[in-house]
Short mmCIF file of C-alpha atoms (C1' of nucleotides) in Angstrom, two decimals:
data_model
loop_
_atom_site.label_atom_id
_atom_site.label_comp_id
_atom_site.label_asym_id
_atom_site.label_seq_id
_atom_site.Cartn_x
_atom_site.Cartn_y
_atom_site.Cartn_z
CA MET A 1161 111.28 92.45 70.17
CA SER A 1162 112.85 90.96 73.27
CA ARG A 1163 110.83 89.77 76.20
CA VAL A 1164 109.72 92.40 78.70
CA GLN A 1165 111.67 92.20 81.93
CA LEU A 1166 108.96 92.91 84.48
CA ALA A 1167 110.98 91.94 87.50
CA MET A 1168 114.12 93.68 86.27
CA LYS A 1169 115.66 90.23 86.34
CA PRO A 1170 117.61 88.84 83.39
CA ILE A 1171 115.61 86.49 81.19
CA TYR A 1172 118.05 83.64 81.75
CA GLN A 1173 117.43 83.87 85.49
CA GLN A 1174 113.69 83.87 84.98
CA LEU A 1175 114.11 80.81 82.81
CA ARG A 1176 116.22 79.14 85.48
CA ASP A 1177 113.44 79.75 87.99
CA LEU A 1178 110.80 78.35 85.66
CA LEU A 1179 112.83 75.25 84.90
CA ALA A 1180 113.75 74.78 88.55
CA GLU A 1181 110.05 74.94 89.42
CA ARG A 1182 109.34 72.11 87.01
CA ILE A 1183 111.99 70.02 88.71
CA ALA A 1184 110.78 70.93 92.20
CA LYS A 1185 107.17 70.14 91.33
CA GLY A 1186 108.14 66.80 89.92
CA ASP A 1187 107.08 67.55 86.35
CA TRP A 1188 110.53 66.33 85.46
CA LYS A 1189 111.54 63.32 87.52
CA PRO A 1190 115.09 62.51 88.62
CA GLY A 1191 116.95 60.61 85.94
CA ALA A 1192 114.67 61.87 83.18
CA ILE A 1193 115.99 63.50 80.05
CA ILE A 1194 114.62 66.91 79.21
CA PRO A 1195 114.06 68.53 75.79
CA ASN A 1196 117.12 69.83 73.99
CA GLU A 1197 118.25 73.42 74.02
CA GLY A 1198 116.58 74.33 70.76
CA ASP A 1199 113.17 72.95 71.67
CA LEU A 1200 113.23 74.59 75.09
CA ALA A 1201 114.30 77.91 73.58
CA ARG A 1202 111.44 77.71 71.10
CA GLU A 1203 108.96 76.77 73.81
CA PHE A 1204 109.84 79.82 75.89
CA GLY A 1205 110.35 82.13 72.96
CA VAL A 1206 113.98 82.96 73.60
CA SER A 1207 117.17 82.45 71.70
CA ALA A 1208 119.18 79.27 72.11
CA GLY A 1209 122.02 81.17 73.72
CA THR A 1210 119.80 82.53 76.47
CA MET A 1211 118.31 79.12 77.18
CA ARG A 1212 121.81 77.76 77.24
CA LYS A 1213 122.82 80.22 79.93
CA ALA A 1214 119.80 79.26 82.03
CA LEU A 1215 120.71 75.58 81.72
CA SER A 1216 124.29 76.35 82.70
CA LEU A 1217 123.03 77.93 85.91
CA LEU A 1218 121.04 74.82 86.72
CA GLU A 1219 124.08 72.69 86.03
CA ASN A 1220 126.21 74.78 88.40
CA GLU A 1221 123.55 74.26 91.03
CA HIS A 1222 123.77 70.51 90.55
CA LEU A 1223 120.13 70.23 89.47
CA ILE A 1224 120.93 68.86 86.02
CA THR A 1225 123.78 67.17 84.22
CA ARG A 1226 124.52 67.87 80.58
CA ARG A 1227 126.41 65.43 78.44
CA GLN A 1228 127.62 66.15 74.98
CA GLY A 1229 126.02 63.86 72.43
CA ARG A 1230 123.58 62.45 75.02
CA GLY A 1231 121.32 65.15 76.36
CA THR A 1232 120.37 66.93 79.56
CA PHE A 1233 119.35 64.88 82.59
CA ILE A 1234 117.63 65.67 85.87
CA ASN A 1235 119.82 64.82 88.86
CA ASP A 1236 118.57 62.79 91.77
CA PRO A 1237 118.91 65.01 94.86
CA VAL A 1238 118.83 61.96 97.11
CA ALA A 1239 121.58 60.13 95.28
CA GLU A 1240 124.90 59.61 96.96
CA GLY A 1241 127.37 62.33 96.15
CA PHE A 1242 124.62 64.89 95.79
CA ALA A 1243 123.15 64.36 99.23
CA ASP A 1244 126.48 64.19 101.01
CA ARG A 1245 128.15 67.21 99.52
CA PHE A 1246 126.98 69.45 102.37
CA CYS A 1247 128.80 67.49 105.03
CA SER A 1248 132.43 68.35 105.68
CA ILE A 1249 133.34 65.96 108.47
CA ARG A 1250 134.65 62.69 107.19
CA GLY A 1251 135.56 59.30 108.50
CA ALA A 1252 139.02 57.79 108.40
CA ASN A 1253 138.62 56.63 104.81
CA GLY A 1254 137.76 60.11 103.57
CA LYS A 1255 134.18 59.10 102.81
CA PRO A 1256 131.16 60.61 104.54
CA MET A 1257 130.25 58.99 107.81
CA ALA A 1258 127.98 56.04 107.29
CA GLY A 1259 126.97 55.07 110.82
CA ARG A 1260 123.53 54.57 112.29
CA VAL A 1261 121.45 57.69 112.94
CA VAL A 1262 118.74 57.77 115.59
CA ALA A 1263 116.25 60.61 115.86
CA SER A 1264 115.33 60.76 119.49
CA GLU A 1265 112.83 63.56 119.55
CA ILE A 1266 110.68 65.55 117.15
CA THR A 1267 108.81 68.53 118.55
CA GLN A 1268 107.47 71.87 117.49
CA ALA A 1269 108.22 75.14 119.26
CA SER A 1270 108.56 78.83 118.62
CA ALA A 1271 111.85 80.09 117.28
CA THR A 1272 114.50 81.31 119.66
CA ALA A 1273 116.46 84.44 118.88
CA THR A 1274 119.34 82.42 117.48
CA GLU A 1275 117.06 80.28 115.37
CA ALA A 1276 115.29 83.35 114.02
CA GLN A 1277 118.62 84.83 113.07
CA ARG A 1278 119.98 81.71 111.40
CA LEU A 1279 116.75 80.83 109.59
CA GLN A 1280 115.74 84.40 108.78
CA LEU A 1281 112.49 84.12 110.72
CA THR A 1282 110.90 86.49 113.18
CA SER A 1283 111.27 85.48 116.77
CA GLY A 1284 108.36 83.28 117.74
CA ASP A 1285 107.67 81.70 114.35
CA ALA A 1286 106.99 78.00 114.53
CA VAL A 1287 109.94 75.68 114.04
CA TRP A 1288 110.46 71.96 114.20
CA HIS A 1289 113.11 70.62 116.54
CA ILE A 1290 114.81 67.35 115.84
CA ARG A 1291 117.37 65.84 118.14
CA ARG A 1292 119.37 63.01 116.79
CA VAL A 1293 122.46 60.99 117.52
CA ARG A 1294 124.92 59.59 115.03
CA PHE A 1295 126.56 56.31 115.97
CA ASP A 1296 129.69 54.57 114.88
CA GLY A 1297 129.00 50.99 115.73
CA ASP A 1298 127.87 51.08 119.37
CA SER A 1299 129.38 54.38 120.47
CA ALA A 1300 127.63 57.74 120.06
CA LEU A 1301 129.72 60.04 117.91
CA MET A 1302 127.71 63.13 117.31
CA TYR A 1303 124.72 64.87 118.78
CA GLU A 1304 122.71 67.10 116.51
CA GLU A 1305 120.01 69.66 117.13
CA VAL A 1306 118.18 70.42 113.92
CA SER A 1307 115.79 73.34 113.42
CA LEU A 1308 113.42 73.53 110.47
CA PRO A 1309 110.98 76.37 109.67
CA ALA A 1310 107.50 74.89 110.16
CA VAL A 1311 106.18 76.96 107.30
CA LEU A 1312 108.33 74.99 104.87
CA PHE A 1313 107.56 71.61 106.40
CA PRO A 1314 103.85 71.41 107.32
CA ALA A 1315 104.14 67.87 108.59
CA LEU A 1316 107.11 65.79 109.62
CA SER A 1317 106.93 62.07 109.19
CA GLU A 1318 108.91 60.26 111.81
CA SER A 1319 109.98 57.73 109.25
CA SER A 1320 112.65 59.85 107.61
CA THR A 1321 114.12 63.04 108.97
CA ARG A 1322 116.96 63.15 106.45
CA ILE A 1323 116.94 66.66 105.11
CA VAL A 1324 117.49 65.64 101.51
CA LEU A 1325 114.40 63.42 101.66
CA LEU A 1326 112.30 66.05 103.41
CA ALA A 1327 113.35 68.72 100.96
CA HIS A 1328 112.53 66.52 98.01
CA GLN A 1329 109.19 65.62 99.56
CA TYR A 1330 108.19 69.28 99.89
CA GLY A 1331 109.60 70.40 96.56
CA LEU A 1332 112.55 72.34 97.97
CA LEU A 1333 115.73 72.46 95.91
CA LEU A 1334 118.80 72.54 98.08
CA GLY A 1335 121.56 74.88 97.00
CA ARG A 1336 124.43 75.65 99.31
CA ALA A 1337 125.38 75.18 102.92
CA GLU A 1338 127.43 77.50 105.09
CA GLU A 1339 129.29 75.60 107.73
CA LYS A 1340 131.29 76.99 110.60
CA LEU A 1341 133.63 74.75 112.47
CA SER A 1342 134.79 75.55 115.96
CA ILE A 1343 135.47 74.09 119.38
CA GLY A 1344 133.11 74.43 122.29
CA ALA A 1345 131.83 72.99 125.54
CA ALA A 1346 129.33 70.15 125.44
CA SER A 1347 125.80 71.21 126.32
CA GLU A 1348 123.94 69.11 128.88
CA ALA A 1349 121.81 67.41 126.27
CA ALA A 1350 124.85 66.62 124.17
CA ALA A 1351 126.76 65.38 127.16
CA GLU A 1352 123.97 62.98 128.04
CA ALA A 1353 123.61 61.72 124.50
CA LEU A 1354 127.32 61.24 124.02
CA GLN A 1355 127.90 59.94 127.53
CA ILE A 1356 130.57 62.48 128.35
CA PRO A 1357 130.75 65.07 131.15
CA ALA A 1358 128.86 68.30 130.47
CA GLY A 1359 131.26 71.07 129.52
CA SER A 1360 133.91 68.82 128.06
CA PRO A 1361 135.30 69.89 124.72
CA VAL A 1362 133.45 69.02 121.53
CA ILE A 1363 133.74 69.93 117.88
CA VAL A 1364 130.89 72.24 116.96
CA LEU A 1365 129.50 72.22 113.45
CA ASP A 1366 127.12 75.12 112.88
CA ARG A 1367 125.47 74.72 109.49
CA VAL A 1368 122.78 76.61 107.64
CA LEU A 1369 121.33 74.92 104.57
CA ARG A 1370 119.70 77.05 101.90
CA THR A 1371 117.61 76.51 98.80
CA ILE A 1372 118.99 77.59 95.46
CA ASP A 1373 117.02 80.81 95.98
CA GLY A 1374 118.95 81.43 99.17
CA ARG A 1375 116.08 80.74 101.59
CA PRO A 1376 117.28 79.03 104.78
CA VAL A 1377 115.90 75.52 105.06
CA GLU A 1378 117.71 73.98 107.99
CA TRP A 1379 119.90 75.01 110.87
CA ARG A 1380 121.94 72.25 112.35
CA LEU A 1381 124.10 72.54 115.42
CA ALA A 1382 126.13 69.40 115.83
CA GLN A 1383 128.43 68.50 118.66
CA CYS A 1384 131.00 65.84 118.03
CA ARG A 1385 132.77 63.95 120.76
CA VAL A 1386 136.54 63.75 120.74
CA ALA A 1387 137.00 61.61 123.82
CA THR A 1388 138.28 58.56 122.02
CA CYS A 1389 140.41 58.02 118.97
CA TYR A 1390 138.49 56.62 116.06
CA LEU A 1391 140.70 57.33 113.17
CA ALA A 1392 143.94 56.63 111.47
CA GLN A 1393 147.24 57.66 112.98
CA ILE A 1394 148.98 60.81 111.88
CA HIS A 1395 151.49 59.96 109.13
CA MET B 1220 138.43 81.52 59.83
CA SER B 1221 138.57 80.71 63.51
CA ARG B 1222 141.79 80.18 65.41
CA VAL B 1223 143.40 76.79 65.16
CA GLN B 1224 142.98 74.77 68.33
CA LEU B 1225 146.35 73.07 68.59
CA ALA B 1226 145.92 71.78 72.10
CA MET B 1227 142.31 70.71 71.48
CA LYS B 1228 141.46 73.17 74.21
CA PRO B 1229 138.70 75.74 73.77
CA ILE B 1230 139.93 79.20 72.83
CA TYR B 1231 138.36 80.79 75.89
CA GLN B 1232 140.41 78.48 78.11
CA GLN B 1233 143.58 79.31 76.23
CA LEU B 1234 142.75 82.98 76.70
CA ARG B 1235 142.17 82.42 80.39
CA ASP B 1236 145.61 80.86 80.66
CA LEU B 1237 147.24 83.73 78.80
CA LEU B 1238 145.52 86.35 80.92
CA ALA B 1239 146.25 84.43 84.12
CA GLU B 1240 149.91 84.33 83.12
CA ARG B 1241 149.96 88.10 82.84
CA ILE B 1242 148.56 88.36 86.33
CA ALA B 1243 150.95 85.77 87.73
CA LYS B 1244 153.96 87.43 86.11
CA GLY B 1245 152.97 90.78 87.53
CA ASP B 1246 152.37 92.45 84.16
CA TRP B 1247 149.07 93.44 85.66
CA LYS B 1248 149.40 94.46 89.30
CA PRO B 1249 146.74 93.94 91.98
CA GLY B 1250 144.25 96.78 91.98
CA ALA B 1251 145.02 97.73 88.39
CA ILE B 1252 142.35 98.10 85.76
CA ILE B 1253 142.77 96.08 82.60
CA PRO B 1254 141.66 96.89 79.04
CA ASN B 1255 137.99 96.48 78.22
CA GLU B 1256 136.46 93.42 76.59
CA GLY B 1257 136.53 94.87 73.11
CA ASP B 1258 140.16 95.91 73.17
CA LEU B 1259 141.27 92.58 74.63
CA ALA B 1260 139.22 90.69 72.05
CA ARG B 1261 140.82 92.71 69.26
CA GLU B 1262 144.29 92.21 70.71
CA PHE B 1263 143.92 88.43 70.72
CA GLY B 1264 141.95 88.25 67.51
CA VAL B 1265 138.81 86.68 68.95
CA SER B 1266 135.22 87.78 69.22
CA ALA B 1267 134.03 89.78 72.19
CA GLY B 1268 131.84 86.91 73.36
CA THR B 1269 134.80 84.54 73.56
CA MET B 1270 136.90 87.04 75.46
CA ARG B 1271 133.95 87.59 77.74
CA LYS B 1272 133.79 83.90 78.57
CA ALA B 1273 137.50 83.86 79.38
CA LEU B 1274 137.08 86.82 81.69
CA SER B 1275 134.13 85.12 83.38
CA LEU B 1276 136.36 82.16 84.17
CA LEU B 1277 138.92 84.44 85.77
CA GLU B 1278 136.18 86.10 87.78
CA ASN B 1279 134.94 82.73 89.05
CA GLU B 1280 138.49 81.96 90.10
CA HIS B 1281 138.60 85.20 92.08
CA LEU B 1282 141.47 86.57 90.03
CA ILE B 1283 139.57 89.59 88.76
CA THR B 1284 136.48 91.60 89.65
CA ARG B 1285 134.26 93.08 86.99
CA ARG B 1286 132.01 96.03 87.69
CA GLN B 1287 129.43 97.34 85.30
CA GLY B 1288 130.19 100.87 84.19
CA ARG B 1289 133.61 100.81 85.90
CA GLY B 1290 135.83 98.22 84.33
CA THR B 1291 137.73 95.03 85.16
CA PHE B 1292 140.15 95.00 88.08
CA ILE B 1293 142.92 92.67 89.22
CA ASN B 1294 142.28 91.28 92.69
CA ASP B 1295 144.88 91.33 95.43
CA PRO B 1296 145.52 87.68 96.39
CA VAL B 1297 146.94 88.74 99.74
CA ALA B 1298 143.96 90.88 100.69
CA GLU B 1299 141.74 89.79 103.52
CA GLY B 1300 138.80 87.75 102.32
CA PHE B 1301 140.80 86.33 99.43
CA ALA B 1302 143.60 84.91 101.52
CA ASP B 1303 141.34 83.49 104.22
CA ARG B 1304 138.82 81.73 102.06
CA PHE B 1305 140.71 78.45 102.21
CA CYS B 1306 140.43 78.10 105.96
CA SER B 1307 137.31 76.51 107.37
CA ILE B 1308 137.99 76.56 111.08
CA ARG B 1309 136.76 79.71 112.70
CA GLY B 1310 136.93 81.43 116.04
CA ALA B 1311 133.99 82.14 118.30
CA ASN B 1312 133.05 85.29 116.40
CA GLY B 1313 132.81 83.44 113.10
CA LYS B 1314 135.88 85.20 111.73
CA PRO B 1315 139.08 83.42 110.75
CA MET B 1316 141.50 82.85 113.61
CA ALA B 1317 143.71 85.84 114.12
CA GLY B 1318 146.20 84.65 116.73
CA ARG B 1319 149.97 84.69 116.65
CA VAL B 1320 151.70 82.18 114.37
CA VAL B 1321 155.20 80.94 115.04
CA ALA B 1322 157.17 78.94 112.50
CA SER B 1323 159.46 76.77 114.57
CA GLU B 1324 161.36 74.93 111.89
CA ILE B 1325 162.03 75.14 108.18
CA THR B 1326 163.89 72.25 106.59
CA GLN B 1327 164.20 70.44 103.31
CA ALA B 1328 163.79 66.71 102.86
CA SER B 1329 162.73 64.14 100.33
CA ALA B 1330 159.03 63.44 99.99
CA THR B 1331 157.47 60.65 101.97
CA ALA B 1332 154.94 58.36 100.33
CA THR B 1333 152.04 60.36 101.76
CA GLU B 1334 153.52 63.65 100.66
CA ALA B 1335 154.15 62.31 97.19
CA GLN B 1336 150.55 61.18 96.99
CA ARG B 1337 149.09 64.45 98.25
CA LEU B 1338 151.36 66.72 96.23
CA GLN B 1339 151.47 64.54 93.11
CA LEU B 1340 155.21 64.09 93.30
CA THR B 1341 157.33 61.00 92.94
CA SER B 1342 158.62 59.58 96.19
CA GLY B 1343 161.96 61.19 96.98
CA ASP B 1344 161.38 64.57 95.32
CA ALA B 1345 162.59 67.48 97.39
CA VAL B 1346 160.02 69.15 99.63
CA TRP B 1347 160.13 71.90 102.19
CA HIS B 1348 158.90 71.14 105.68
CA ILE B 1349 157.53 73.87 107.86
CA ARG B 1350 156.37 73.29 111.38
CA ARG B 1351 154.41 76.02 112.97
CA VAL B 1352 152.20 76.68 115.93
CA ARG B 1353 149.16 78.89 116.07
CA PHE B 1354 148.50 80.66 119.34
CA ASP B 1355 145.49 82.20 120.91
CA GLY B 1356 146.95 84.60 123.39
CA ASP B 1357 149.43 82.53 125.38
CA SER B 1358 148.09 79.05 124.74
CA ALA B 1359 149.05 76.92 121.74
CA LEU B 1360 145.96 76.08 119.72
CA MET B 1361 147.09 74.32 116.64
CA TYR B 1362 150.16 72.52 115.39
CA GLU B 1363 150.74 72.46 111.66
CA GLU B 1364 153.07 70.48 109.45
CA VAL B 1365 153.28 72.09 106.05
CA SER B 1366 154.83 70.46 102.98
CA LEU B 1367 155.74 72.44 99.87
CA PRO B 1368 157.21 71.05 96.63
CA ALA B 1369 160.75 72.45 96.46
CA VAL B 1370 160.48 72.74 92.70
CA LEU B 1371 157.82 75.41 93.08
CA PHE B 1372 159.61 77.28 95.86
CA PRO B 1373 163.36 77.45 95.10
CA ALA B 1374 164.10 79.45 98.23
CA LEU B 1375 162.12 80.01 101.39
CA SER B 1376 162.61 83.24 103.27
CA GLU B 1377 162.14 82.80 106.98
CA SER B 1378 160.47 86.16 107.17
CA SER B 1379 157.11 85.05 105.84
CA THR B 1380 155.89 81.51 105.42
CA ARG B 1381 152.30 82.49 104.77
CA ILE B 1382 151.29 80.53 101.73
CA VAL B 1383 149.45 83.40 100.06
CA LEU B 1384 152.60 85.52 100.25
CA LEU B 1385 154.86 82.73 99.04
CA ALA B 1386 152.54 81.92 96.17
CA HIS B 1387 152.38 85.54 95.12
CA GLN B 1388 156.16 85.82 95.38
CA TYR B 1389 156.67 82.90 93.01
CA GLY B 1390 153.88 83.79 90.62
CA LEU B 1391 151.54 80.97 91.61
CA LEU B 1392 147.81 81.63 91.41
CA LEU B 1393 145.91 79.80 94.10
CA GLY B 1394 142.67 78.20 93.07
CA ARG B 1395 140.94 75.77 95.37
CA ALA B 1396 141.63 73.84 98.53
CA GLU B 1397 140.34 70.42 99.45
CA GLU B 1398 140.01 70.05 103.17
CA LYS B 1399 139.20 66.92 105.11
CA LEU B 1400 138.18 67.20 108.72
CA SER B 1401 138.46 64.28 111.08
CA ILE B 1402 139.43 63.27 114.58
CA GLY B 1403 142.70 61.61 115.43
CA ALA B 1404 145.38 61.00 118.00
CA ALA B 1405 148.00 63.66 118.63
CA SER B 1406 151.40 62.85 117.16
CA GLU B 1407 154.41 63.23 119.44
CA ALA B 1408 155.50 66.47 117.82
CA ALA B 1409 152.01 67.89 118.07
CA ALA B 1410 151.70 66.77 121.66
CA GLU B 1411 154.89 68.55 122.60
CA ALA B 1412 153.94 71.73 120.77
CA LEU B 1413 150.46 71.81 122.23
CA GLN B 1414 151.55 70.64 125.66
CA ILE B 1415 149.14 67.73 125.76
CA PRO B 1416 149.75 64.00 126.19
CA ALA B 1417 150.74 62.17 123.02
CA GLY B 1418 147.79 60.20 121.67
CA SER B 1419 145.12 62.45 123.11
CA PRO B 1420 142.34 63.40 120.72
CA VAL B 1421 142.84 66.27 118.29
CA ILE B 1422 140.97 67.72 115.37
CA VAL B 1423 142.82 66.89 112.19
CA LEU B 1424 142.65 69.22 109.21
CA ASP B 1425 144.14 67.66 106.12
CA ARG B 1426 144.31 70.26 103.37
CA VAL B 1427 145.71 70.29 99.86
CA LEU B 1428 145.99 73.67 98.18
CA ARG B 1429 146.07 73.84 94.41
CA THR B 1430 146.76 76.41 91.75
CA ILE B 1431 143.99 77.35 89.35
CA ASP B 1432 145.54 74.79 86.98
CA GLY B 1433 145.04 72.10 89.60
CA ARG B 1434 148.69 71.65 90.50
CA PRO B 1435 149.17 70.90 94.23
CA VAL B 1436 151.01 73.73 95.97
CA GLU B 1437 150.79 72.91 99.64
CA TRP B 1438 149.85 70.05 101.88
CA ARG B 1439 149.00 71.02 105.39
CA LEU B 1440 148.27 68.61 108.19
CA ALA B 1441 147.05 70.52 111.20
CA GLN B 1442 146.26 69.16 114.63
CA CYS B 1443 144.07 71.25 116.82
CA ARG B 1444 143.85 70.83 120.57
CA VAL B 1445 140.49 70.42 122.23
CA ALA B 1446 141.63 70.14 125.81
CA THR B 1447 140.17 73.39 127.05
CA CYS B 1448 137.08 75.35 126.16
CA TYR B 1449 137.84 78.46 124.19
CA LEU B 1450 134.58 79.35 122.69
CA ALA B 1451 131.06 80.44 123.30
CA GLN B 1452 128.56 78.22 125.02
CA ILE B 1453 126.07 76.23 123.04
CA HIS B 1454 122.75 78.13 122.87
"C1'" DA C 997 127.68 112.14 76.62
"C1'" DA C 998 130.95 108.62 76.56
"C1'" DG C 999 132.64 104.33 78.11
"C1'" DT C 1000 132.15 100.17 80.64
"C1'" DG C 1001 130.36 95.56 81.58
"C1'" DG C 1002 125.69 92.84 81.15
"C1'" DT C 1003 122.13 90.83 78.29
"C1'" DC C 1004 120.25 88.86 74.14
"C1'" DT C 1005 120.05 87.35 69.46
"C1'" DA C 1006 120.70 84.34 65.19
"C1'" DG C 1007 123.33 81.56 63.09
"C1'" DA C 1008 127.56 78.69 61.97
"C1'" DC C 1009 130.43 74.94 62.91
"C1'" DC C 1010 132.63 71.28 65.98
"C1'" DA C 1011 132.93 67.06 69.06
"C1'" DC C 1012 130.66 63.41 70.99
"C1'" DG C 1013 127.43 59.23 71.52
"C1'" DC C 1014 124.54 56.20 69.54
"C1'" DA C 1015 121.94 53.33 66.33
"C1'" DG D 621 124.14 59.70 59.79
"C1'" DC D 622 121.74 62.01 62.99
"C1'" DG D 623 120.82 64.44 67.21
"C1'" DT D 624 122.96 66.21 71.20
"C1'" DG D 625 125.52 69.62 73.78
"C1'" DG D 626 129.94 72.74 73.21
"C1'" DT D 627 132.28 76.52 70.94
"C1'" DC D 628 132.56 80.77 68.40
"C1'" DT D 629 131.03 84.76 65.94
"C1'" DA D 630 129.13 89.60 64.97
"C1'" DG D 631 126.36 92.78 66.27
"C1'" DA D 632 122.46 95.05 68.83
"C1'" DC D 633 120.76 97.06 72.85
"C1'" DC D 634 120.57 97.84 78.04
"C1'" DA D 635 122.25 99.42 82.72
"C1'" DC D 636 125.51 101.47 85.30
"C1'" DT D 637 129.34 104.87 86.38
"C1'" DT D 638 131.88 108.79 85.67
"C1'" DG D 639 133.18 113.32 83.76
#
DNA sequence: AAGTGGTCTAGACCACGCA
DNA sequence: GCGTGGTCTAGACCACTTG
């Protein structure tokens, strides 16, 4: 009597996908309350326990928040704390960096080998390139080269290149980021942007952002200057 | 008919604690297979579903691995992949740094204000101090100051100061690490160890390691030199 | 074939927040 | 008091692994 599992995928995962689609499409807006477990279970013809497991998945993925006695709410992906959880480099106060960000260039090109590897594309697929600089007051702190698969982002408004806004705009639900931290030599573009000699040491943040389905959404290669001392003393 | 909840804590969490204790004590050795869900449920007088939830918690905390058709196995906390998952800074190949590590000094002292805050102690509690240097070949890469609550580690063998080994030795189950990355000025000790001028810029890794219960186990303040270029070029 | 973990069900009761 | 999510139960069946 149980539902046929066409895709050989557990029902609770299928439910998760269906519910996530409603959120992505905007059927359920951020901040809204959604029907309770029982009603949802009835609507999809499953038991309450199965629906519960699906909702738990969505909660682990930060798409919803459940509160005992209140209900289940859609999270705002752009809200502070949700948007910033992908970024590991912090300012002196421990909070995410809050400085000015200037996008200097937005172009389209065909994917390089590295981009294809990071974004799981085939070499030559169209990608957007964004170059931007993060400031702290008047001094340039960080130079970023961002690559986005053009197939996911048909058009890029120059007004906002923040990935959380873009993702929300195109109905993409961000899941996890993998970030590698290392030390490298400043590229020429980075050197110019940061006003340091080319080849001087920089912190390299290599980050791939994925949707909750695991599809790569953004590759960001950031170079951070270390030429001056911005932060608190040690001890 | 259900078990009394003295501590107002869900049964499945109490079970998790009991099972975790067995692992910590060494009743169940790494690599060993543990009884199946049904037997465990019967032993503790709970339903299979509740025991299942407890086991799921342990799996999320990387203490056990469950495999369909095989059984449930105790993970080895010292094994590669489990021990290295707390470290975010990587080498050029994307793998954790593998260089030589030299512990230069092991002393005991009373906690400073910062240590007390990070390790949730009261100022003046006894802590161990370990200073160590991480090498890449012949050059010093990273200077670390490690603080451990003396109450958790009665004695410190000089042979191995690796935290995963120490934790295992004293029956502590490591859970999560919070790591803050920033840029700072090299302290005098770091400058000497890294052979750079005091005050020159370094990457600062401020990490607090906790047990699965959330108790702080280690505070590590690492300073990483950026004076030369170790790694691959950008692009 | 037997044993394991994985999924799913249907229903009971509890703890919390609010009107 | 009512509706919500959170916990717990008892049992069925499925999928995978091994002998």
